[in-house]
mmCIF file with all atom_site columns, C-alpha atoms in Angstrom:
data_model
loop_
_atom_site.group_PDB
_atom_site.id
_atom_site.type_symbol
_atom_site.label_atom_id
_atom_site.label_alt_id
_atom_site.label_comp_id
_atom_site.label_asym_id
_atom_site.label_entity_id
_atom_site.label_seq_id
_atom_site.pdbx_PDB_ins_code
_atom_site.Cartn_x
_atom_site.Cartn_y
_atom_site.Cartn_z
_atom_site.occupancy
_atom_site.B_iso_or_equiv
_atom_site.pdbx_formal_charge
_atom_site.auth_seq_id
_atom_site.auth_comp_id
_atom_site.auth_asym_id
_atom_site.auth_atom_id
_atom_site.pdbx_PDB_model_num
ATOM 1   C CA . UNK L 1 1   ? -107.108 143.175 -124.002 1.00 0.00 ? 1   UNK L CA 1
ATOM 2   C CA . UNK L 1 2   ? -105.502 142.612 -127.289 1.00 0.00 ? 2   UNK L CA 1
ATOM 3   C CA . UNK L 1 3   ? -103.279 145.451 -128.771 1.00 0.00 ? 3   UNK L CA 1
ATOM 4   C CA . UNK L 1 4   ? -101.370 145.965 -132.128 1.00 0.00 ? 4   UNK L CA 1
ATOM 5   C CA . UNK L 1 5   ? -98.630  143.433 -132.401 1.00 0.00 ? 5   UNK L CA 1
ATOM 6   C CA . UNK L 1 6   ? -100.246 140.952 -130.177 1.00 0.00 ? 6   UNK L CA 1
ATOM 7   C CA . UNK L 1 7   ? -100.646 137.282 -131.615 1.00 0.00 ? 7   UNK L CA 1
ATOM 8   C CA . UNK L 1 8   ? -103.865 135.463 -130.453 1.00 0.00 ? 8   UNK L CA 1
ATOM 9   C CA . UNK L 1 9   ? -105.138 131.887 -130.913 1.00 0.00 ? 9   UNK L CA 1
ATOM 10  C CA . UNK L 1 10  ? -107.754 129.702 -129.175 1.00 0.00 ? 10  UNK L CA 1
ATOM 11  C CA . UNK L 1 11  ? -108.972 126.266 -129.478 1.00 0.00 ? 11  UNK L CA 1
ATOM 12  C CA . UNK L 1 12  ? -111.723 124.399 -127.501 1.00 0.00 ? 12  UNK L CA 1
ATOM 13  C CA . UNK L 1 13  ? -110.745 121.022 -126.230 1.00 0.00 ? 13  UNK L CA 1
ATOM 14  C CA . UNK L 1 14  ? -112.958 118.135 -124.894 1.00 0.00 ? 14  UNK L CA 1
ATOM 15  C CA . UNK L 1 15  ? -111.743 118.038 -121.367 1.00 0.00 ? 15  UNK L CA 1
ATOM 16  C CA . UNK L 1 16  ? -111.891 120.154 -118.153 1.00 0.00 ? 16  UNK L CA 1
ATOM 17  C CA . UNK L 1 17  ? -109.751 123.199 -117.582 1.00 0.00 ? 17  UNK L CA 1
ATOM 18  C CA . UNK L 1 18  ? -107.550 121.197 -115.070 1.00 0.00 ? 18  UNK L CA 1
ATOM 19  C CA . UNK L 1 19  ? -106.788 118.573 -117.593 1.00 0.00 ? 19  UNK L CA 1
ATOM 20  C CA . UNK L 1 20  ? -106.216 121.164 -120.356 1.00 0.00 ? 20  UNK L CA 1
ATOM 21  C CA . UNK L 1 21  ? -103.784 123.038 -118.058 1.00 0.00 ? 21  UNK L CA 1
ATOM 22  C CA . UNK L 1 22  ? -101.942 119.782 -117.225 1.00 0.00 ? 22  UNK L CA 1
ATOM 23  C CA . UNK L 1 23  ? -101.574 118.706 -120.853 1.00 0.00 ? 23  UNK L CA 1
ATOM 24  C CA . UNK L 1 24  ? -100.532 122.210 -121.959 1.00 0.00 ? 24  UNK L CA 1
ATOM 25  C CA . UNK L 1 25  ? -97.822  122.507 -119.095 1.00 0.00 ? 25  UNK L CA 1
ATOM 26  C CA . UNK L 1 26  ? -96.728  119.046 -117.924 1.00 0.00 ? 26  UNK L CA 1
ATOM 27  C CA . UNK L 1 27  ? -96.981  117.517 -121.411 1.00 0.00 ? 27  UNK L CA 1
ATOM 28  C CA . UNK L 1 28  ? -95.388  120.525 -123.372 1.00 0.00 ? 28  UNK L CA 1
ATOM 29  C CA . UNK L 1 29  ? -92.452  118.221 -124.124 1.00 0.00 ? 29  UNK L CA 1
ATOM 30  C CA . UNK L 1 30  ? -94.828  115.713 -125.851 1.00 0.00 ? 30  UNK L CA 1
ATOM 31  C CA . UNK L 1 31  ? -96.637  118.346 -128.129 1.00 0.00 ? 31  UNK L CA 1
ATOM 32  C CA . UNK L 1 32  ? -94.238  121.082 -128.814 1.00 0.00 ? 32  UNK L CA 1
ATOM 33  C CA . UNK L 1 33  ? -92.695  120.131 -132.018 1.00 0.00 ? 33  UNK L CA 1
ATOM 34  C CA . UNK L 1 34  ? -88.855  119.760 -131.958 1.00 0.00 ? 34  UNK L CA 1
ATOM 35  C CA . UNK L 1 35  ? -86.629  121.422 -134.419 1.00 0.00 ? 35  UNK L CA 1
ATOM 36  C CA . UNK L 1 36  ? -88.852  124.156 -135.329 1.00 0.00 ? 36  UNK L CA 1
ATOM 37  C CA . UNK L 1 37  ? -87.680  127.733 -135.728 1.00 0.00 ? 37  UNK L CA 1
ATOM 38  C CA . UNK L 1 38  ? -88.231  128.433 -132.106 1.00 0.00 ? 38  UNK L CA 1
ATOM 39  C CA . UNK L 1 39  ? -85.667  126.171 -130.690 1.00 0.00 ? 39  UNK L CA 1
ATOM 40  C CA . UNK L 1 40  ? -82.389  127.724 -129.500 1.00 0.00 ? 40  UNK L CA 1
ATOM 41  C CA . UNK L 1 41  ? -80.431  124.677 -130.248 1.00 0.00 ? 41  UNK L CA 1
ATOM 42  C CA . UNK L 1 42  ? -82.591  122.259 -132.436 1.00 0.00 ? 42  UNK L CA 1
ATOM 43  C CA . UNK L 1 43  ? -79.691  119.601 -132.615 1.00 0.00 ? 43  UNK L CA 1
ATOM 44  C CA . UNK L 1 44  ? -79.470  119.282 -128.752 1.00 0.00 ? 44  UNK L CA 1
ATOM 45  C CA . UNK L 1 45  ? -83.206  120.137 -127.680 1.00 0.00 ? 45  UNK L CA 1
ATOM 46  C CA . UNK L 1 46  ? -85.080  117.079 -126.564 1.00 0.00 ? 46  UNK L CA 1
ATOM 47  C CA . UNK L 1 47  ? -88.116  118.715 -125.238 1.00 0.00 ? 47  UNK L CA 1
ATOM 48  C CA . UNK L 1 48  ? -89.564  121.828 -123.431 1.00 0.00 ? 48  UNK L CA 1
ATOM 49  C CA . UNK L 1 49  ? -90.488  121.750 -119.627 1.00 0.00 ? 49  UNK L CA 1
ATOM 50  C CA . UNK L 1 50  ? -91.940  124.073 -117.211 1.00 0.00 ? 50  UNK L CA 1
ATOM 51  C CA . UNK L 1 51  ? -90.845  124.271 -113.723 1.00 0.00 ? 51  UNK L CA 1
ATOM 52  C CA . UNK L 1 52  ? -94.257  124.246 -112.071 1.00 0.00 ? 52  UNK L CA 1
ATOM 53  C CA . UNK L 1 53  ? -94.367  127.403 -110.032 1.00 0.00 ? 53  UNK L CA 1
ATOM 54  C CA . UNK L 1 54  ? -94.297  131.234 -110.203 1.00 0.00 ? 54  UNK L CA 1
ATOM 55  C CA . UNK L 1 55  ? -90.621  132.012 -110.918 1.00 0.00 ? 55  UNK L CA 1
ATOM 56  C CA . UNK L 1 56  ? -90.101  128.596 -112.472 1.00 0.00 ? 56  UNK L CA 1
ATOM 57  C CA . UNK L 1 57  ? -88.305  128.417 -116.021 1.00 0.00 ? 57  UNK L CA 1
ATOM 58  C CA . UNK L 1 58  ? -89.483  127.223 -119.217 1.00 0.00 ? 58  UNK L CA 1
ATOM 59  C CA . UNK L 1 59  ? -86.572  125.222 -120.404 1.00 0.00 ? 59  UNK L CA 1
ATOM 60  C CA . UNK L 1 60  ? -85.383  123.754 -123.721 1.00 0.00 ? 60  UNK L CA 1
ATOM 61  C CA . UNK L 1 61  ? -84.010  120.661 -122.243 1.00 0.00 ? 61  UNK L CA 1
ATOM 62  C CA . UNK L 1 62  ? -80.759  119.107 -123.628 1.00 0.00 ? 62  UNK L CA 1
ATOM 63  C CA . UNK L 1 63  ? -80.397  116.332 -120.945 1.00 0.00 ? 63  UNK L CA 1
ATOM 64  C CA . UNK L 1 64  ? -83.609  114.471 -120.130 1.00 0.00 ? 64  UNK L CA 1
ATOM 65  C CA . UNK L 1 65  ? -82.223  112.735 -116.899 1.00 0.00 ? 65  UNK L CA 1
ATOM 66  C CA . UNK L 1 66  ? -81.024  116.078 -115.235 1.00 0.00 ? 66  UNK L CA 1
ATOM 67  C CA . UNK L 1 67  ? -83.443  118.581 -117.172 1.00 0.00 ? 67  UNK L CA 1
ATOM 68  C CA . UNK L 1 68  ? -80.446  120.748 -117.870 1.00 0.00 ? 68  UNK L CA 1
ATOM 69  C CA . UNK L 1 69  ? -80.582  123.044 -120.827 1.00 0.00 ? 69  UNK L CA 1
ATOM 70  C CA . UNK L 1 70  ? -81.486  126.603 -121.876 1.00 0.00 ? 70  UNK L CA 1
ATOM 71  C CA . UNK L 1 71  ? -83.807  128.971 -120.286 1.00 0.00 ? 71  UNK L CA 1
ATOM 72  C CA . UNK L 1 72  ? -86.465  130.255 -122.796 1.00 0.00 ? 72  UNK L CA 1
ATOM 73  C CA . UNK L 1 73  ? -88.483  132.082 -120.195 1.00 0.00 ? 73  UNK L CA 1
ATOM 74  C CA . UNK L 1 74  ? -89.896  132.400 -116.705 1.00 0.00 ? 74  UNK L CA 1
ATOM 75  C CA . UNK L 1 75  ? -93.276  131.607 -115.190 1.00 0.00 ? 75  UNK L CA 1
ATOM 76  C CA . UNK L 1 76  ? -95.157  134.874 -113.959 1.00 0.00 ? 76  UNK L CA 1
ATOM 77  C CA . UNK L 1 77  ? -98.482  133.373 -113.165 1.00 0.00 ? 77  UNK L CA 1
ATOM 78  C CA . UNK L 1 78  ? -99.240  129.609 -112.239 1.00 0.00 ? 78  UNK L CA 1
ATOM 79  C CA . UNK L 1 79  ? -102.934 129.184 -111.666 1.00 0.00 ? 79  UNK L CA 1
ATOM 80  C CA . UNK L 1 80  ? -103.567 125.474 -112.398 1.00 0.00 ? 80  UNK L CA 1
ATOM 81  C CA . UNK L 1 81  ? -106.883 125.068 -114.534 1.00 0.00 ? 81  UNK L CA 1
ATOM 82  C CA . UNK L 1 82  ? -107.285 128.907 -114.863 1.00 0.00 ? 82  UNK L CA 1
ATOM 83  C CA . UNK L 1 83  ? -104.201 130.861 -116.132 1.00 0.00 ? 83  UNK L CA 1
ATOM 84  C CA . UNK L 1 84  ? -100.550 130.516 -117.110 1.00 0.00 ? 84  UNK L CA 1
ATOM 85  C CA . UNK L 1 85  ? -98.371  133.516 -117.919 1.00 0.00 ? 85  UNK L CA 1
ATOM 86  C CA . UNK L 1 86  ? -94.701  133.277 -118.854 1.00 0.00 ? 86  UNK L CA 1
ATOM 87  C CA . UNK L 1 87  ? -92.143  135.444 -120.459 1.00 0.00 ? 87  UNK L CA 1
ATOM 88  C CA . UNK L 1 88  ? -90.374  134.288 -123.659 1.00 0.00 ? 88  UNK L CA 1
ATOM 89  C CA . UNK L 1 89  ? -86.993  135.159 -125.164 1.00 0.00 ? 89  UNK L CA 1
ATOM 90  C CA . UNK L 1 90  ? -84.516  134.005 -127.790 1.00 0.00 ? 90  UNK L CA 1
ATOM 91  C CA . UNK L 1 91  ? -80.782  134.462 -127.519 1.00 0.00 ? 91  UNK L CA 1
ATOM 92  C CA . UNK L 1 92  ? -80.513  136.897 -130.484 1.00 0.00 ? 92  UNK L CA 1
ATOM 93  C CA . UNK L 1 93  ? -82.932  139.334 -128.762 1.00 0.00 ? 93  UNK L CA 1
ATOM 94  C CA . UNK L 1 94  ? -81.372  142.320 -126.761 1.00 0.00 ? 94  UNK L CA 1
ATOM 95  C CA . UNK L 1 95  ? -80.318  141.573 -123.289 1.00 0.00 ? 95  UNK L CA 1
ATOM 96  C CA . UNK L 1 96  ? -83.332  141.835 -120.846 1.00 0.00 ? 96  UNK L CA 1
ATOM 97  C CA . UNK L 1 97  ? -85.911  141.835 -123.860 1.00 0.00 ? 97  UNK L CA 1
ATOM 98  C CA . UNK L 1 98  ? -88.691  139.350 -123.591 1.00 0.00 ? 98  UNK L CA 1
ATOM 99  C CA . UNK L 1 99  ? -92.532  138.914 -124.643 1.00 0.00 ? 99  UNK L CA 1
ATOM 100 C CA . UNK L 1 100 ? -95.190  137.692 -122.366 1.00 0.00 ? 100 UNK L CA 1
ATOM 101 C CA . UNK L 1 101 ? -97.460  134.760 -123.126 1.00 0.00 ? 101 UNK L CA 1
ATOM 102 C CA . UNK L 1 102 ? -100.693 134.539 -121.465 1.00 0.00 ? 102 UNK L CA 1
ATOM 103 C CA . UNK L 1 103 ? -102.882 131.266 -121.530 1.00 0.00 ? 103 UNK L CA 1
ATOM 104 C CA . UNK L 1 104 ? -106.410 131.220 -120.052 1.00 0.00 ? 104 UNK L CA 1
ATOM 105 C CA . UNK L 1 105 ? -108.301 128.032 -119.453 1.00 0.00 ? 105 UNK L CA 1
ATOM 106 C CA . UNK L 1 106 ? -112.089 128.670 -119.492 1.00 0.00 ? 106 UNK L CA 1
ATOM 107 C CA . UNK L 1 107 ? -114.623 125.910 -118.864 1.00 0.00 ? 107 UNK L CA 1
ATOM 108 C CA . UNK L 1 108 ? -117.458 125.720 -121.727 1.00 0.00 ? 108 UNK L CA 1
ATOM 109 C CA . UNK L 1 109 ? -120.418 123.572 -121.876 1.00 0.00 ? 109 UNK L CA 1
ATOM 110 C CA . UNK L 1 110 ? -118.477 121.000 -123.651 1.00 0.00 ? 110 UNK L CA 1
ATOM 111 C CA . UNK L 1 111 ? -115.066 121.187 -122.565 1.00 0.00 ? 111 UNK L CA 1
ATOM 112 C CA . UNK L 1 112 ? -112.512 124.007 -122.141 1.00 0.00 ? 112 UNK L CA 1
ATOM 113 C CA . UNK L 1 113 ? -111.567 127.179 -124.221 1.00 0.00 ? 113 UNK L CA 1
ATOM 114 C CA . UNK L 1 114 ? -107.759 127.606 -124.321 1.00 0.00 ? 114 UNK L CA 1
ATOM 115 C CA . UNK L 1 115 ? -106.842 131.091 -125.161 1.00 0.00 ? 115 UNK L CA 1
ATOM 116 C CA . UNK L 1 116 ? -103.489 132.211 -125.978 1.00 0.00 ? 116 UNK L CA 1
ATOM 117 C CA . UNK L 1 117 ? -102.222 135.849 -126.303 1.00 0.00 ? 117 UNK L CA 1
ATOM 118 C CA . UNK L 1 118 ? -98.559  136.743 -126.873 1.00 0.00 ? 118 UNK L CA 1
ATOM 119 C CA . UNK L 1 119 ? -97.712  140.175 -126.388 1.00 0.00 ? 119 UNK L CA 1
ATOM 120 C CA . UNK L 1 120 ? -94.875  142.536 -125.925 1.00 0.00 ? 120 UNK L CA 1
ATOM 121 C CA . UNK L 1 121 ? -93.404  142.339 -129.368 1.00 0.00 ? 121 UNK L CA 1
ATOM 122 C CA . UNK L 1 122 ? -92.445  146.068 -129.259 1.00 0.00 ? 122 UNK L CA 1
ATOM 123 C CA . UNK L 1 123 ? -89.724  145.299 -126.757 1.00 0.00 ? 123 UNK L CA 1
ATOM 124 C CA . UNK L 1 124 ? -87.839  143.147 -129.218 1.00 0.00 ? 124 UNK L CA 1
#
């Protein structure tokens, strides 16, 4: 599945696939480090949030109460406990350009293998 220019990473975690999916998606604002290079506005950004559905946004949240902020991407696949796919973009990329992040959650004998593949870099 990998191709030239595709970034991949994987880690095995000690929980079932549904819990791993929930931590990755519902708790992304707790584990994604603030102020790194990948933030649009590190001064205003409070956390990241997924809108939990196909077509939902990945948002860099500026107002925790309203969820208002900047869109980083859109959810393409939302299969809890199995697969999450979303686009990723930054404001300095050409209009309409984005990459694709695929995150698979696979049960193992001792937990879940979380495998991330970030592709589409040739479009930017």
